[in-house]
PDB file of C-alpha atoms in Angstrom:
ATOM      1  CA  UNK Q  67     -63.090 -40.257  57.605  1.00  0.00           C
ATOM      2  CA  UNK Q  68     -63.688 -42.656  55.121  1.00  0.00           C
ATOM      3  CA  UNK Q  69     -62.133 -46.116  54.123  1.00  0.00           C
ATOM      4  CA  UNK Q  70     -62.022 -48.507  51.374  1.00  0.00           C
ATOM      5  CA  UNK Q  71     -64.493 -51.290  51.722  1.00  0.00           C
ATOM      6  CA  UNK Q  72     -62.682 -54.421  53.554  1.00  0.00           C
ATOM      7  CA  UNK Q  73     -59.809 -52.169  54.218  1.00  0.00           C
ATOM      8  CA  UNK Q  74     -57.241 -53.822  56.743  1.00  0.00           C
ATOM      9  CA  UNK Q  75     -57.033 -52.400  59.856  1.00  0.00           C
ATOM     10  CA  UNK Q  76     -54.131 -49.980  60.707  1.00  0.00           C
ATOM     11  CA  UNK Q  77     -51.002 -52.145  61.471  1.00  0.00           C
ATOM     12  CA  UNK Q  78     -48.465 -50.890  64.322  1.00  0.00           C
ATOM     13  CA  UNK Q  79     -45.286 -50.506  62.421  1.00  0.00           C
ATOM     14  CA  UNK Q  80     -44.464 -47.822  65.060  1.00  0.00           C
ATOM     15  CA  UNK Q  81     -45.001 -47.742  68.674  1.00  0.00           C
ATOM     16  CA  UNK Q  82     -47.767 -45.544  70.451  1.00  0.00           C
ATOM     17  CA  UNK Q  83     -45.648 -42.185  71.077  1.00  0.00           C
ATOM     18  CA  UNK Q  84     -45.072 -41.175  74.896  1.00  0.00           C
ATOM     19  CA  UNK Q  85     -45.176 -37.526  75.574  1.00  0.00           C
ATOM     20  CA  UNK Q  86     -41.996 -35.733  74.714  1.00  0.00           C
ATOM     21  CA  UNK Q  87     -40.760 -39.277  73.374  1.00  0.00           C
ATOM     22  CA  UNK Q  88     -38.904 -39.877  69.953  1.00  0.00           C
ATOM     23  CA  UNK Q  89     -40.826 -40.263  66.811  1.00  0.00           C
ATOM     24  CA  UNK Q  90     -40.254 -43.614  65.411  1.00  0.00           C
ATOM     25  CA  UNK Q  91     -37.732 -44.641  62.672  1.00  0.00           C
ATOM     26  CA  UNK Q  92     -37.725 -46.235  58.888  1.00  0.00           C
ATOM     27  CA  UNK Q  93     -35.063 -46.730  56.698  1.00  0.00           C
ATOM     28  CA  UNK Q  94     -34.858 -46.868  53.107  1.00  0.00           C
ATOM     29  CA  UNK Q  95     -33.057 -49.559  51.664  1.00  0.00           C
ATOM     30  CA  UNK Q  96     -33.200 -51.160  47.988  1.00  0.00           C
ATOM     31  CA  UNK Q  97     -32.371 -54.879  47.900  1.00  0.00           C
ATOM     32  CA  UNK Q  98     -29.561 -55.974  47.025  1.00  0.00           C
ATOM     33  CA  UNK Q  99     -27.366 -52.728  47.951  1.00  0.00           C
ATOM     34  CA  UNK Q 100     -25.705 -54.155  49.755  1.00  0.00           C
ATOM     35  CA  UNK Q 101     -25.478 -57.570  48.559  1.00  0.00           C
ATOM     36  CA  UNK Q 102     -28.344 -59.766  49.975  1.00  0.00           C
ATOM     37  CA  UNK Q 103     -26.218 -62.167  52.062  1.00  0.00           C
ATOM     38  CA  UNK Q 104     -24.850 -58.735  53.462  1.00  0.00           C
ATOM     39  CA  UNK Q 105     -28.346 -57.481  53.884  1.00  0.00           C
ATOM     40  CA  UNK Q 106     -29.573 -60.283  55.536  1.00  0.00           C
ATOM     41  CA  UNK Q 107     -26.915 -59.748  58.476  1.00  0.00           C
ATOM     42  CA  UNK Q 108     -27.907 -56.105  58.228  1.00  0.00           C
ATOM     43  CA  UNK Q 109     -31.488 -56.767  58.613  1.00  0.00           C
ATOM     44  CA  UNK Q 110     -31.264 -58.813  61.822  1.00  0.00           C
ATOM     45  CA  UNK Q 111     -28.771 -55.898  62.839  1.00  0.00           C
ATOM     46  CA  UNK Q 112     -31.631 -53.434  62.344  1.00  0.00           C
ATOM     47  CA  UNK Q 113     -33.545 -55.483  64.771  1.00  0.00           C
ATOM     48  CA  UNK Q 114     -31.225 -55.969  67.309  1.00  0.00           C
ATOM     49  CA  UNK Q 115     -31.281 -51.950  67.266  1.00  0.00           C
ATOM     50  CA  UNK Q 116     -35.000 -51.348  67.739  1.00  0.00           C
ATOM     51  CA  UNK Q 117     -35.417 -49.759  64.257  1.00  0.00           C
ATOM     52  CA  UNK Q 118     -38.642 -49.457  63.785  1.00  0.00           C
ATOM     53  CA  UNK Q 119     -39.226 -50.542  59.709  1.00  0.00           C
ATOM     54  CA  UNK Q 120     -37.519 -50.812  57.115  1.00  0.00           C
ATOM     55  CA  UNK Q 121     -38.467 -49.269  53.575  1.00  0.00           C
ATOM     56  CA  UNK Q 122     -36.986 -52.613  51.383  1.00  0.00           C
ATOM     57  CA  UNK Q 123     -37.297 -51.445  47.454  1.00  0.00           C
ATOM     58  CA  UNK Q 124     -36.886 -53.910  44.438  1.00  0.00           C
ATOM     59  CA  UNK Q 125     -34.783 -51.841  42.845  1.00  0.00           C
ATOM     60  CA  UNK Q 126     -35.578 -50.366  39.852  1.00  0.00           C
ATOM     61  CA  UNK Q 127     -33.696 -47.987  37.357  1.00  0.00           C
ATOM     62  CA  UNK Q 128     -33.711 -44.233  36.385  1.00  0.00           C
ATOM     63  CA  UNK Q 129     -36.605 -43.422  38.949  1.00  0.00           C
ATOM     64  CA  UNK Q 130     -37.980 -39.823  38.480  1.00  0.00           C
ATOM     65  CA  UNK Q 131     -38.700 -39.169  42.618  1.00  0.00           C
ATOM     66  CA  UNK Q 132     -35.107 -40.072  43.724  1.00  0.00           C
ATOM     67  CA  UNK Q 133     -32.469 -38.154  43.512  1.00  0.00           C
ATOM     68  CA  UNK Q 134     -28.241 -39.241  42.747  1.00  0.00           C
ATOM     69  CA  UNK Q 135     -27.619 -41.398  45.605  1.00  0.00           C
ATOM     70  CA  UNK Q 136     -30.873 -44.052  45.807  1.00  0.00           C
ATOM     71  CA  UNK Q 137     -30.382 -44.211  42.019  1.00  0.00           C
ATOM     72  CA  UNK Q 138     -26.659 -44.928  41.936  1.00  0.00           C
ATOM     73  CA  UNK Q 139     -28.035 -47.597  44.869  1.00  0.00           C
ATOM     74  CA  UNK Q 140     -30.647 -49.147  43.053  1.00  0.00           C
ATOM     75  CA  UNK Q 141     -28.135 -49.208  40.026  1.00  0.00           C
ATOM     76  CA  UNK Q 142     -25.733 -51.018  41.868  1.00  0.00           C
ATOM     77  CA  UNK Q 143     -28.295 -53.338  43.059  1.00  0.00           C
ATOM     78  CA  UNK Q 144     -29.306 -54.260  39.461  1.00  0.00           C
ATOM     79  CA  UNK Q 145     -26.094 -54.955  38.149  1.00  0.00           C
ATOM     80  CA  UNK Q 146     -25.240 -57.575  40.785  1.00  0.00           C
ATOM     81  CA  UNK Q 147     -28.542 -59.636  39.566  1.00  0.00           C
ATOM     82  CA  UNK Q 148     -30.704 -61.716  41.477  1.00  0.00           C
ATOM     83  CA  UNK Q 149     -32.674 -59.183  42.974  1.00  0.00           C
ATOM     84  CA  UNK Q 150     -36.200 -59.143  41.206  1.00  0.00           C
ATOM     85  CA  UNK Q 151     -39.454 -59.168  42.660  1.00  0.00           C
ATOM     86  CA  UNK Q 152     -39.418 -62.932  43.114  1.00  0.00           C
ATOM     87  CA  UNK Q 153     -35.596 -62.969  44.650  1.00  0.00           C
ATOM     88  CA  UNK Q 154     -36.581 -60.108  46.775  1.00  0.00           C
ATOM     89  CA  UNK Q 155     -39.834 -61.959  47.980  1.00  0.00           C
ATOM     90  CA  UNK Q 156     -37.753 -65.581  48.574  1.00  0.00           C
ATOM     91  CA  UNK Q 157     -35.180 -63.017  50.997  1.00  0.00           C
ATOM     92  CA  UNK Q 158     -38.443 -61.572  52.715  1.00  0.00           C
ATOM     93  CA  UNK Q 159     -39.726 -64.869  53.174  1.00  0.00           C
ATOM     94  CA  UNK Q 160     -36.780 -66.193  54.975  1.00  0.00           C
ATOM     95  CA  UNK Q 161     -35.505 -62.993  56.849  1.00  0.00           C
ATOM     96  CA  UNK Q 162     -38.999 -61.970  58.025  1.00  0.00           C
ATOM     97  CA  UNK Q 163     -39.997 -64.838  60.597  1.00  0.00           C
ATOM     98  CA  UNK Q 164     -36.827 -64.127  62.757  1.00  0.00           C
ATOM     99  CA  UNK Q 165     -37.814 -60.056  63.129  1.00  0.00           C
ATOM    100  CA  UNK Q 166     -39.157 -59.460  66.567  1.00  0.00           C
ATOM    101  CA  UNK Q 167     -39.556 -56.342  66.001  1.00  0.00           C
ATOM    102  CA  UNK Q 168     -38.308 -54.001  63.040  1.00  0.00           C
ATOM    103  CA  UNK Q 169     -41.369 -54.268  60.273  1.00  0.00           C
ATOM    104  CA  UNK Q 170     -40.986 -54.725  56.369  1.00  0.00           C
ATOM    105  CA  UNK Q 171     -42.772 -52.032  53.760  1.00  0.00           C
ATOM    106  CA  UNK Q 172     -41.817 -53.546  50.624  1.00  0.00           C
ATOM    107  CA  UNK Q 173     -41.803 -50.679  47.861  1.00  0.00           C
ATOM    108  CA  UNK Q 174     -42.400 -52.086  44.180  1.00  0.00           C
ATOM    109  CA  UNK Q 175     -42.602 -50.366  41.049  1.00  0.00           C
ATOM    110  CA  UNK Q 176     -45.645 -50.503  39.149  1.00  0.00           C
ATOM    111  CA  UNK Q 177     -44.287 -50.692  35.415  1.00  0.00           C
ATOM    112  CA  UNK Q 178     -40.716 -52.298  36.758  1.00  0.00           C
ATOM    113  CA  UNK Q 179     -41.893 -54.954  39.022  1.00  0.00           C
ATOM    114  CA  UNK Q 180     -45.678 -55.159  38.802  1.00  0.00           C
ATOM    115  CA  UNK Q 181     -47.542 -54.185  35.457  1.00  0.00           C
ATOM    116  CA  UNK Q 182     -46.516 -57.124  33.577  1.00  0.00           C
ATOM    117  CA  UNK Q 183     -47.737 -59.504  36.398  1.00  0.00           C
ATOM    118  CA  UNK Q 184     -51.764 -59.953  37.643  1.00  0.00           C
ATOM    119  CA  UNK Q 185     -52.063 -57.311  40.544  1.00  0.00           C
ATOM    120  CA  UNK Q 186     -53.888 -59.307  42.532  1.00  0.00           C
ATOM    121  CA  UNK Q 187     -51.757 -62.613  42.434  1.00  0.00           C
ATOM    122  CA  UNK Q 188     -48.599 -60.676  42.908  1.00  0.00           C
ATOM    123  CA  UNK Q 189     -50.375 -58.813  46.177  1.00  0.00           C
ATOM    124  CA  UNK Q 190     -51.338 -62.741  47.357  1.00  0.00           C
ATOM    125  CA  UNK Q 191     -47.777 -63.521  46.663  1.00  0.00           C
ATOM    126  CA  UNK Q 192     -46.074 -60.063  48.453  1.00  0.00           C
ATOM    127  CA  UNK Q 193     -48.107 -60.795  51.344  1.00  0.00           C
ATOM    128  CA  UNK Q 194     -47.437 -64.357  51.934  1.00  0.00           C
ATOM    129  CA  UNK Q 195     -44.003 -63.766  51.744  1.00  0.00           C
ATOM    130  CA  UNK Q 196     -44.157 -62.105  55.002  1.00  0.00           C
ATOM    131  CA  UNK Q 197     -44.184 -58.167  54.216  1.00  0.00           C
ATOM    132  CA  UNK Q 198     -45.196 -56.024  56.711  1.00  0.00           C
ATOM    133  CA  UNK Q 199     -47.138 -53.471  54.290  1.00  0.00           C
ATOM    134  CA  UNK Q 200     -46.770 -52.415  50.213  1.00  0.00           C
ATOM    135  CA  UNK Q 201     -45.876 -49.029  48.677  1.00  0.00           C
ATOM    136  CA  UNK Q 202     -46.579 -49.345  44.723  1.00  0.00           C
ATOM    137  CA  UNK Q 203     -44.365 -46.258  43.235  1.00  0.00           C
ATOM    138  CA  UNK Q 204     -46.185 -45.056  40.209  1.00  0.00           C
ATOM    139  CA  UNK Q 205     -48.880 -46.782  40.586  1.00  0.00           C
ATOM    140  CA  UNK Q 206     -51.333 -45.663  37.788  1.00  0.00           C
ATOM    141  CA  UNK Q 207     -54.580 -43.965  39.255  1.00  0.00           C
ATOM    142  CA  UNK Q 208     -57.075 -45.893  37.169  1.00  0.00           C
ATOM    143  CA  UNK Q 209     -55.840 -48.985  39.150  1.00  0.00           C
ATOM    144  CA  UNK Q 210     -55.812 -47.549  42.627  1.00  0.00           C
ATOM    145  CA  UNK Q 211     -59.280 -49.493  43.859  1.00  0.00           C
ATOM    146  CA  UNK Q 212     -58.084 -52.408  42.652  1.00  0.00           C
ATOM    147  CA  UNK Q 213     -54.651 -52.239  44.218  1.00  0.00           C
ATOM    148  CA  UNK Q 214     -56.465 -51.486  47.369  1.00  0.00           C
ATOM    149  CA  UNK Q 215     -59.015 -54.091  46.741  1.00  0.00           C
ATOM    150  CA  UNK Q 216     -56.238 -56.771  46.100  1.00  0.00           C
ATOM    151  CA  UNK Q 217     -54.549 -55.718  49.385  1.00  0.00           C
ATOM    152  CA  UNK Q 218     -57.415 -55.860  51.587  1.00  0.00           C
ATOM    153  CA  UNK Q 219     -58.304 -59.114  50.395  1.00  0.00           C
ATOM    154  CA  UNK Q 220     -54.521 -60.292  50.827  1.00  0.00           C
ATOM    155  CA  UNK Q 221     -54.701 -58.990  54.134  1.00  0.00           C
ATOM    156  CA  UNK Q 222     -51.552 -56.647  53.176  1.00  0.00           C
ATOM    157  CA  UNK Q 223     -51.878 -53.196  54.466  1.00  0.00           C
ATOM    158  CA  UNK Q 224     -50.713 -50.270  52.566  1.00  0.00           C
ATOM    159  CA  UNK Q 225     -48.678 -47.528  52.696  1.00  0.00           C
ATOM    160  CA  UNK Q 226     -50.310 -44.289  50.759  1.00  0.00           C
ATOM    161  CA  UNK Q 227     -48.385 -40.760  49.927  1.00  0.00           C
ATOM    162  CA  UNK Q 228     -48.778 -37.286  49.713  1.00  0.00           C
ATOM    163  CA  UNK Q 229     -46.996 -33.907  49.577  1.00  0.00           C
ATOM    164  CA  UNK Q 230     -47.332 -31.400  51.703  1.00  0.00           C
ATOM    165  CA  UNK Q 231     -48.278 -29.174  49.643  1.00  0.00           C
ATOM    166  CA  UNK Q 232     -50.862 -31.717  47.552  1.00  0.00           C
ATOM    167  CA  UNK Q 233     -54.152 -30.101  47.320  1.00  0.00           C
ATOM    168  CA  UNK Q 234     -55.941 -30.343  50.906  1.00  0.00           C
ATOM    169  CA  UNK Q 235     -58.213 -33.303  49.088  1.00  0.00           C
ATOM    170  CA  UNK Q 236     -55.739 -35.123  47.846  1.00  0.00           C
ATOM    171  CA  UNK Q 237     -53.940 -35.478  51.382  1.00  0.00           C
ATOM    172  CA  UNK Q 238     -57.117 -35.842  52.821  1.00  0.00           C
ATOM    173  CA  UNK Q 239     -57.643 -38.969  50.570  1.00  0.00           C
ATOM    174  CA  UNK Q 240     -54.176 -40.384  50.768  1.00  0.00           C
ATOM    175  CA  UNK Q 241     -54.502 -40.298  54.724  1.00  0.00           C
ATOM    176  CA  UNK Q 242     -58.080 -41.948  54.665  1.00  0.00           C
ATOM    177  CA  UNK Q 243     -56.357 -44.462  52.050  1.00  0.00           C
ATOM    178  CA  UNK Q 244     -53.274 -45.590  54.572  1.00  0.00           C
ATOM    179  CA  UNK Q 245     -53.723 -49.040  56.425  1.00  0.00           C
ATOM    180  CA  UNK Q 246     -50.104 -49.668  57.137  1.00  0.00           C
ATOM    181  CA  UNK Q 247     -48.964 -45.341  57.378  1.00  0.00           C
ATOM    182  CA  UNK Q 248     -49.222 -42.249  55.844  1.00  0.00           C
ATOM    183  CA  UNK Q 249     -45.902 -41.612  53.790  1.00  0.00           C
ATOM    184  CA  UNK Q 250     -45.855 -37.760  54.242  1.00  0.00           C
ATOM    185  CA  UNK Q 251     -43.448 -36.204  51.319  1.00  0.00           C
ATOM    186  CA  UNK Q 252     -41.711 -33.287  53.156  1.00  0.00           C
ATOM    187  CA  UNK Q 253     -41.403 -31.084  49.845  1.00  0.00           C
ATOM    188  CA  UNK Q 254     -42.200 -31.570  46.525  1.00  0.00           C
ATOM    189  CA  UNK Q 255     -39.106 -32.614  45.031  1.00  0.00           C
ATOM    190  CA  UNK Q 256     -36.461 -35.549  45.172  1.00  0.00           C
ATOM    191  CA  UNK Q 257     -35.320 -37.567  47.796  1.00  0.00           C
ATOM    192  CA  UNK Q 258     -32.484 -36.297  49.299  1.00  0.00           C
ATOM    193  CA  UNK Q 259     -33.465 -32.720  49.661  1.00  0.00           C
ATOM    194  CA  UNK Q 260     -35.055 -31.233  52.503  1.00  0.00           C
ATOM    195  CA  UNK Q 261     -37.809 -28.531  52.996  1.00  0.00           C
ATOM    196  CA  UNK Q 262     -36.597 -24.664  53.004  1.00  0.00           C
ATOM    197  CA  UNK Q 263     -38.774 -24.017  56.724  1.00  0.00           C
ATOM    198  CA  UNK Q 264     -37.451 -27.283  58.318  1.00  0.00           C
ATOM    199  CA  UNK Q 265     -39.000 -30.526  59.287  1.00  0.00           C
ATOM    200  CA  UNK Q 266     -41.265 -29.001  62.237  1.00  0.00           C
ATOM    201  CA  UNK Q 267     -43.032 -26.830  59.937  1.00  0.00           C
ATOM    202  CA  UNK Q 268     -45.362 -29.383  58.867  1.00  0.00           C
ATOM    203  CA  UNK Q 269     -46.875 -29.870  62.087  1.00  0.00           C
ATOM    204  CA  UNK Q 270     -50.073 -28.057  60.430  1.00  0.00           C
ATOM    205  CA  UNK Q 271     -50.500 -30.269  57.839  1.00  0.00           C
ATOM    206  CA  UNK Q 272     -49.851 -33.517  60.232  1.00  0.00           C
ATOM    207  CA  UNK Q 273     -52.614 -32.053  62.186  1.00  0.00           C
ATOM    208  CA  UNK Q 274     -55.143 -31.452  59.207  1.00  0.00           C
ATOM    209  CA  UNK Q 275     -54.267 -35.125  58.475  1.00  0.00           C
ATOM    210  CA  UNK Q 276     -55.071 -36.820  61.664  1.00  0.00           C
ATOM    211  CA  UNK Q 277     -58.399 -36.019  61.124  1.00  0.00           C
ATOM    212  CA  UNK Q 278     -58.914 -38.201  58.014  1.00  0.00           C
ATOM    213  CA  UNK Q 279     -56.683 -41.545  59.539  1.00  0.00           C
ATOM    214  CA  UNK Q 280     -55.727 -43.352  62.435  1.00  0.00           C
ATOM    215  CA  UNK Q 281     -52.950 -44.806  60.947  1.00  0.00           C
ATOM    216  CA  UNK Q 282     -49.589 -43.577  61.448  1.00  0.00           C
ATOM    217  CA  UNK Q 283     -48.413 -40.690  60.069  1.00  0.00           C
ATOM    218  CA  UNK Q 284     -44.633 -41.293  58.608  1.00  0.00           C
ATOM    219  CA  UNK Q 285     -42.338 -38.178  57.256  1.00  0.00           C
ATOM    220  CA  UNK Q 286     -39.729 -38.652  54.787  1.00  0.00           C
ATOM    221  CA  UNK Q 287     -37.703 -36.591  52.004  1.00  0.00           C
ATOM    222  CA  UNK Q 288     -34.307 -34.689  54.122  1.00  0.00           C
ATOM    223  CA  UNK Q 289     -34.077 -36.470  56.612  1.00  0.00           C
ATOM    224  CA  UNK Q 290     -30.586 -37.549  57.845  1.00  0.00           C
ATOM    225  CA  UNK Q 291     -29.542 -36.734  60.917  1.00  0.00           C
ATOM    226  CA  UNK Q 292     -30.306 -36.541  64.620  1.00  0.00           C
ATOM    227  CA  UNK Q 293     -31.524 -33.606  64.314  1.00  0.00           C
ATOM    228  CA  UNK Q 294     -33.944 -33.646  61.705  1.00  0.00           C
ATOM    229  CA  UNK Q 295     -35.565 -36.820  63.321  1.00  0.00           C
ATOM    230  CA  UNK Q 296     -36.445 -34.865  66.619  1.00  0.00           C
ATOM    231  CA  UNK Q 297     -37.574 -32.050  63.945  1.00  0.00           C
ATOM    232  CA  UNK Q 298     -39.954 -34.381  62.776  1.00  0.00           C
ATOM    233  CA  UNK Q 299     -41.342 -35.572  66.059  1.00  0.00           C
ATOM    234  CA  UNK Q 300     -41.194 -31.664  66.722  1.00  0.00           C
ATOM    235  CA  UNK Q 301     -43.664 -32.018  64.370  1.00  0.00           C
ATOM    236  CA  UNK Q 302     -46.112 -34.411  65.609  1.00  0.00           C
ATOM    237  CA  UNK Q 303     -45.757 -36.927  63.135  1.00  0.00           C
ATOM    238  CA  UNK Q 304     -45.695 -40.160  64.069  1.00  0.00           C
ATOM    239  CA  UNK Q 305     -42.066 -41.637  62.693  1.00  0.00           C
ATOM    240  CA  UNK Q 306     -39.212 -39.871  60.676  1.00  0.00           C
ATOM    241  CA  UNK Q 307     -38.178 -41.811  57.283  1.00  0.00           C
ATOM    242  CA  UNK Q 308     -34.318 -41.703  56.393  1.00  0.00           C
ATOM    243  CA  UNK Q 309     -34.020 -42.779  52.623  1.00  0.00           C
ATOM    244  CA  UNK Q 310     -31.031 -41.156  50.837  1.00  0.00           C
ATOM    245  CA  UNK Q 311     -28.766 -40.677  54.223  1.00  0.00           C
ATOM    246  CA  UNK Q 312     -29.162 -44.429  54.938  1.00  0.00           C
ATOM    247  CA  UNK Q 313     -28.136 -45.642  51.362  1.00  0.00           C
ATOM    248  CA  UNK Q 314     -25.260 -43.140  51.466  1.00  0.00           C
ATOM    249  CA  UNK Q 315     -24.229 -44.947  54.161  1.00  0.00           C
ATOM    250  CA  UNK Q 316     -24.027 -48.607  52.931  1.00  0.00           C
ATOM    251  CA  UNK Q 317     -22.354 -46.580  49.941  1.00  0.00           C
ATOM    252  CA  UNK Q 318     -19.668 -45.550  51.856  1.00  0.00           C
ATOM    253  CA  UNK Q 319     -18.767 -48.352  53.870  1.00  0.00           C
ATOM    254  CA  UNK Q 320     -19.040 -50.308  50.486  1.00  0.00           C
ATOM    255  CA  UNK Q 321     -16.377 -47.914  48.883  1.00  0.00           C
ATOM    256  CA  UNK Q 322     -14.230 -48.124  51.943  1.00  0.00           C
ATOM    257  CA  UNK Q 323     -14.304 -51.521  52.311  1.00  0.00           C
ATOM    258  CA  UNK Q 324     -15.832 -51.719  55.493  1.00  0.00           C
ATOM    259  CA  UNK Q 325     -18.365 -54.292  57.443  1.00  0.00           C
ATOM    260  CA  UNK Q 326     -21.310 -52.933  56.267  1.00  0.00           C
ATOM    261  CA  UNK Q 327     -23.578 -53.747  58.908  1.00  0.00           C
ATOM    262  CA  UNK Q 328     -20.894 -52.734  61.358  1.00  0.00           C
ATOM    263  CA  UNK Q 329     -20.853 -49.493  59.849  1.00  0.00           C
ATOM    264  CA  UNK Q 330     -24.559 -48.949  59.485  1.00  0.00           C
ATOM    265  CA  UNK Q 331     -25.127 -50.031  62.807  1.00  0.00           C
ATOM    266  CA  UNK Q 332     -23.150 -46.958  63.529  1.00  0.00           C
ATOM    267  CA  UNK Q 333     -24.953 -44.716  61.382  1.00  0.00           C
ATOM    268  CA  UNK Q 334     -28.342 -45.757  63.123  1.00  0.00           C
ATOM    269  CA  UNK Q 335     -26.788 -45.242  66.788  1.00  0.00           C
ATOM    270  CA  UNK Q 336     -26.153 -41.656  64.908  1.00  0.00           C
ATOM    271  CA  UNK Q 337     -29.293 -40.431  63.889  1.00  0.00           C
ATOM    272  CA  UNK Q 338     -31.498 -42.189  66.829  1.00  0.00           C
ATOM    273  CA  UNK Q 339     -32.517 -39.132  69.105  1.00  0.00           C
ATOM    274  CA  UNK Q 340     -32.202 -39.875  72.624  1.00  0.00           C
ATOM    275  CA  UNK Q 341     -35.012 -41.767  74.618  1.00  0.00           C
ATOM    276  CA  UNK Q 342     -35.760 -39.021  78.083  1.00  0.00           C
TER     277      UNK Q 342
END
């Protein structure tokens, strides 16, 4: 296995799995859907519930890898205002030091949030605002040592991606990349949708991967219930991701004019598998 020079060591963003125990859990989230006075409440929620990490995007528009319902999300969150990388770093900053436990990835596009700004200031800046760990979406490959460089210098570890059906070198590269986890893409595709053979059926390719990281191994793309979350862990990975079935949720309570953090409390009560 190999590693970036001065790479950060792996971070825990999800507990040490017993045998036959739950995989851990992220949600996906873009600021400011809901609101972020609503958000902070539902953050501190999200804690009080054990949740694992939370996937917190600065939303950005017409995004080729989501599908309808993160980009009617992110939309929303754009219109409202007040939710660019610098409002979305001033809300980490003051939610993050009362988390005991649920962990922050901030996700950041490169050409919407980060091209225009030096990488490595805006890393130094990301990382003193208390995230957890950084996903850059689009991140151009020319720049990829020197977004890892600027995060092991911040001290910021890093979430990497592949498919599952990447080229075996190409997953073998993104694992070896991943400080904070692996982001394993279920299917090539768009969020929302989920693989024809099921969650489980990557328990293969989790395998080839552990040989290449020790850092968590996290899958997302499909997943929205109960049931697909225990397919994960089925699958040896290390945490299920719920992106599209979480913002559906704050959707819906939005449109129905419901708490929101009430209501989302509910929906993570719904897809957390039972503990034996």
């Amino acid at each position: 296995m190999s590693s970036p020079v001065g790479a950060v060591a792996p971070a825990p963003f999800f507990p040490a799995r017993r045998p036959g125990g739950a995989p851990g859990l992220a949600l996906f989230l873009n600021a400011g859907d809901p609101p972020l006075p609503v958000l902070r409440e539902l953050v501190a929620m999200l804690d009080e519930e054990g949740v694992d990490c939370l996937e917190l995007a600065v939303p950005f528009p017409d995004s080729v890898t989501d599908g309808p319902t993160v980009r009617r999300s992110a939309r929303r969150a754009l219109d409202r205002g007040g939710v660019d990388l610098d409002d979305v770093l001033a809300f980490l900053a003051d939610v993050r030091p009362h988390l005991k436990r649920t962990r922050i990835a901030l996700l950041a596009d490169w050409r919407y949030s980060l091209g225009h700004r030096d990488l490595a200031a805006a890393t130094r800046d990301i990382a003193a605002a208390g995230a957890d760990g950084l996903l850059v979406h689009a991140l151009p490959p020319r720049l990829r040592e020197e977004h890892l460089g600027s995060a092991a210098e911040a001290g910021l570890p890093v979430v990497t991606t592949c498919y599952s059906d990447s080229p075996p070198a190409t997953r073998a590269e993104a694992a070896a990349r991943a400080s904070a986890y692996l982001y394993l893409v279920a299917h090539y595709g768009r969020s929302g949708t989920a693989p024809a053979a099921g969650h489980a059926a990557l328990a293969r390719t989790v395998t080839e991967l552990r040989a290449h990281t020790t850092a968590p191994i996290a899958v997302g793309f499909g997943v929205s219930t109960r049931q697909h979350v225990e397919a994960v862990g089925a699958s040896g990975a290390d945490a299920a991701i719920i992106g599209s079935a979480a913002v559906a949720a704050v959707e819906a309570a939005q449109e129905a004019g419901r708490d929101v953090t009430e209501a989302f409390r509910a929906f993570v009560r719904s897809v957390r598998p039972e503990q034996p």
